[in-house]
Amino acid sequence: MSSSLCRSRIHFRQDRFLLADQTQPRTRTFTSTTASASRPRQPGEPTGPNEPPTHISAPPSKSPLKVWPILAIFATGTFLFKKIVDQRKGQGYQPKGPIPGHSPSGKGQQLPAPGRSSPLWSSDEVTVIFVLGGPGAGKGTQCSYLVSDYGFKHLSAGDLLREEQNREGSEFGEMIKTYIKEGTIVPMEVTVQLLENAMRRSMESGGNHGKMFLIDGFPRKLDQAHAFERSVCPSKFTLFFDCSESVMEKRLLHRGETSGRADDNAESIKKRFKTFVETSMPVVNEFESQDRVVKVNAERSPDEVYKDVQEKFKERGVEPIHLKFVQTQAS
């Protein structure tokens, strides 16, 4: 009986222990055992006691150091964009250094780029009149009349470029020839410097006492106009010969029969028309907005056109030369 009583007490104690174990909250403890260490890590489980599960991403860094590369890229892009805009406007662009190897005088010196901050001559010292019009508008004929009656020195940008392309030893001869044949515009630095050199020679020779210049076929673009007036001399006004493409084409094809010029052909003429409208007309429009354009209808006969030119020059205060002949008594 005593043994039965003992067994009953043991079972009673075991039942009490089971009931107590079920009523107490269980706490999970992590222990490192050899068996658990050898078990493969399940996805999402930490690899160590101080590392969070892999499915929980770390918060982004708030360090300011990563912002600087973005700010640097933004600042660089802003600077380059402004530089491109200024260059297209013809503002803030100052060519630096010479054009290597270019020597329009043939003496071997380099051709400097027009990088002055102020004009070489003022408009009070030198009179410059730009002469513009489409190819075949009659600019050359009218300029010859003005030279004879007003004492101007006629400078043709196209003639100066053709002379340079044919000058022996010119490194830019082939380049100029290609531009002219294609009806496109020669780089600004070359044309501006050739004109400046020609003006200087004319004044130094003593043959241009009035220092008056007709610059024919220039400026072809706004950046040329800005560069010339900024570095060489401001113009008085622009003489613009207005003529339709059909009339100009007829004149050019007729001239091409005897001129021998490479650009007096139908294909080059069309390219020249297109270039003039797209690049030179903005020059006329800008100067016209400043009241610096004298517009003449160039579809009439040369004499009729010239009469109109003289009247409009008089309105602008430009008078022809009055020659006085003094009779001397023969000894």
XYZ file of N, CA, C and O in Angstrom, residues 94 114-126 128 192 196 199-200 225-235:
120
model
N 34.906 86.162 -77.086
C 36.126 86.836 -77.456
C 37.121 85.793 -77.948
O 37.698 85.053 -77.160
N 39.980 88.812 -83.953
C 39.469 90.093 -83.456
C 38.989 89.982 -82.023
O 37.822 89.764 -81.763
N 39.911 90.131 -81.070
C 39.553 89.953 -79.670
C 39.634 91.224 -78.854
O 39.802 91.148 -77.643
N 39.538 92.394 -79.486
C 39.619 93.647 -78.737
C 38.324 93.889 -77.958
O 37.259 93.478 -78.366
N 38.465 94.642 -76.879
C 37.284 95.013 -76.106
C 36.709 96.346 -76.565
O 35.598 96.710 -76.181
N 37.445 97.103 -77.383
C 36.965 98.375 -77.923
C 37.394 98.482 -79.381
O 38.400 97.885 -79.791
N 36.659 99.265 -80.210
C 36.985 99.360 -81.639
C 38.347 99.992 -81.891
O 38.808 100.856 -81.141
N 38.974 99.581 -82.967
C 40.253 100.154 -83.379
C 40.079 101.610 -83.801
O 40.923 102.463 -83.519
N 38.983 101.914 -84.506
C 38.676 103.277 -84.939
C 37.268 103.636 -84.479
O 36.386 102.789 -84.428
N 37.045 104.924 -84.203
C 35.718 105.388 -83.833
C 34.966 105.821 -85.087
O 35.561 106.069 -86.143
N 33.648 105.954 -84.966
C 32.828 106.385 -86.102
C 33.075 107.853 -86.448
O 32.727 108.299 -87.540
N 33.677 108.614 -85.536
C 34.036 110.001 -85.843
C 35.281 110.063 -86.730
O 35.436 110.990 -87.532
N 36.160 109.083 -86.596
C 37.381 109.052 -87.394
C 37.146 108.438 -88.771
O 37.653 108.925 -89.777
N 36.397 107.350 -88.787
C 36.239 106.538 -90.001
C 34.757 106.333 -90.278
O 33.983 106.063 -89.354
N 32.101 103.998 -92.085
C 31.906 102.661 -92.647
C 30.428 102.487 -92.982
O 29.564 102.709 -92.120
N 36.854 89.211 -91.002
C 37.024 90.466 -90.267
C 38.465 90.948 -90.346
O 38.734 92.143 -90.562
N 39.966 94.430 -91.986
C 40.768 95.373 -91.188
C 42.102 95.658 -91.865
O 42.546 96.823 -91.934
N 41.524 98.022 -94.828
C 41.254 99.387 -94.384
C 42.532 100.073 -93.933
O 42.779 101.254 -94.257
N 43.352 99.369 -93.205
C 44.611 99.943 -92.718
C 45.518 100.320 -93.891
O 46.106 101.410 -93.904
N 28.729 91.037 -87.741
C 28.418 92.444 -87.503
C 28.865 92.871 -86.111
O 29.505 93.915 -85.933
N 28.550 92.064 -85.115
C 28.920 92.393 -83.748
C 30.441 92.407 -83.576
O 30.989 93.307 -82.914
N 31.114 91.420 -84.144
C 32.577 91.335 -84.000
C 33.265 92.515 -84.676
O 34.202 93.097 -84.124
N 32.806 92.881 -85.884
C 33.439 93.989 -86.607
C 33.225 95.304 -85.853
O 34.176 96.074 -85.649
N 32.012 95.580 -85.432
C 31.741 96.848 -84.755
C 32.379 96.891 -83.370
O 32.703 97.963 -82.870
N 32.569 95.744 -82.757
C 33.193 95.692 -81.441
C 34.707 95.863 -81.524
O 35.312 96.487 -80.641
N 35.335 95.344 -82.582
C 36.794 95.314 -82.626
C 37.416 96.224 -83.684
O 38.581 96.601 -83.547
N 36.661 96.587 -84.742
C 37.250 97.390 -85.823
C 36.668 98.802 -85.845
O 37.369 99.777 -85.561
N 35.377 98.944 -86.185
C 34.761 100.268 -86.258
C 33.241 100.136 -86.334
O 32.744 99.292 -87.089
N 32.494 100.954 -85.606
C 31.033 100.944 -85.746
C 30.627 101.485 -87.126
O 31.260 102.408 -87.648
N 29.590 100.919 -87.703
C 29.120 101.377 -89.014
C 28.182 102.563 -88.863
O 27.530 102.727 -87.829
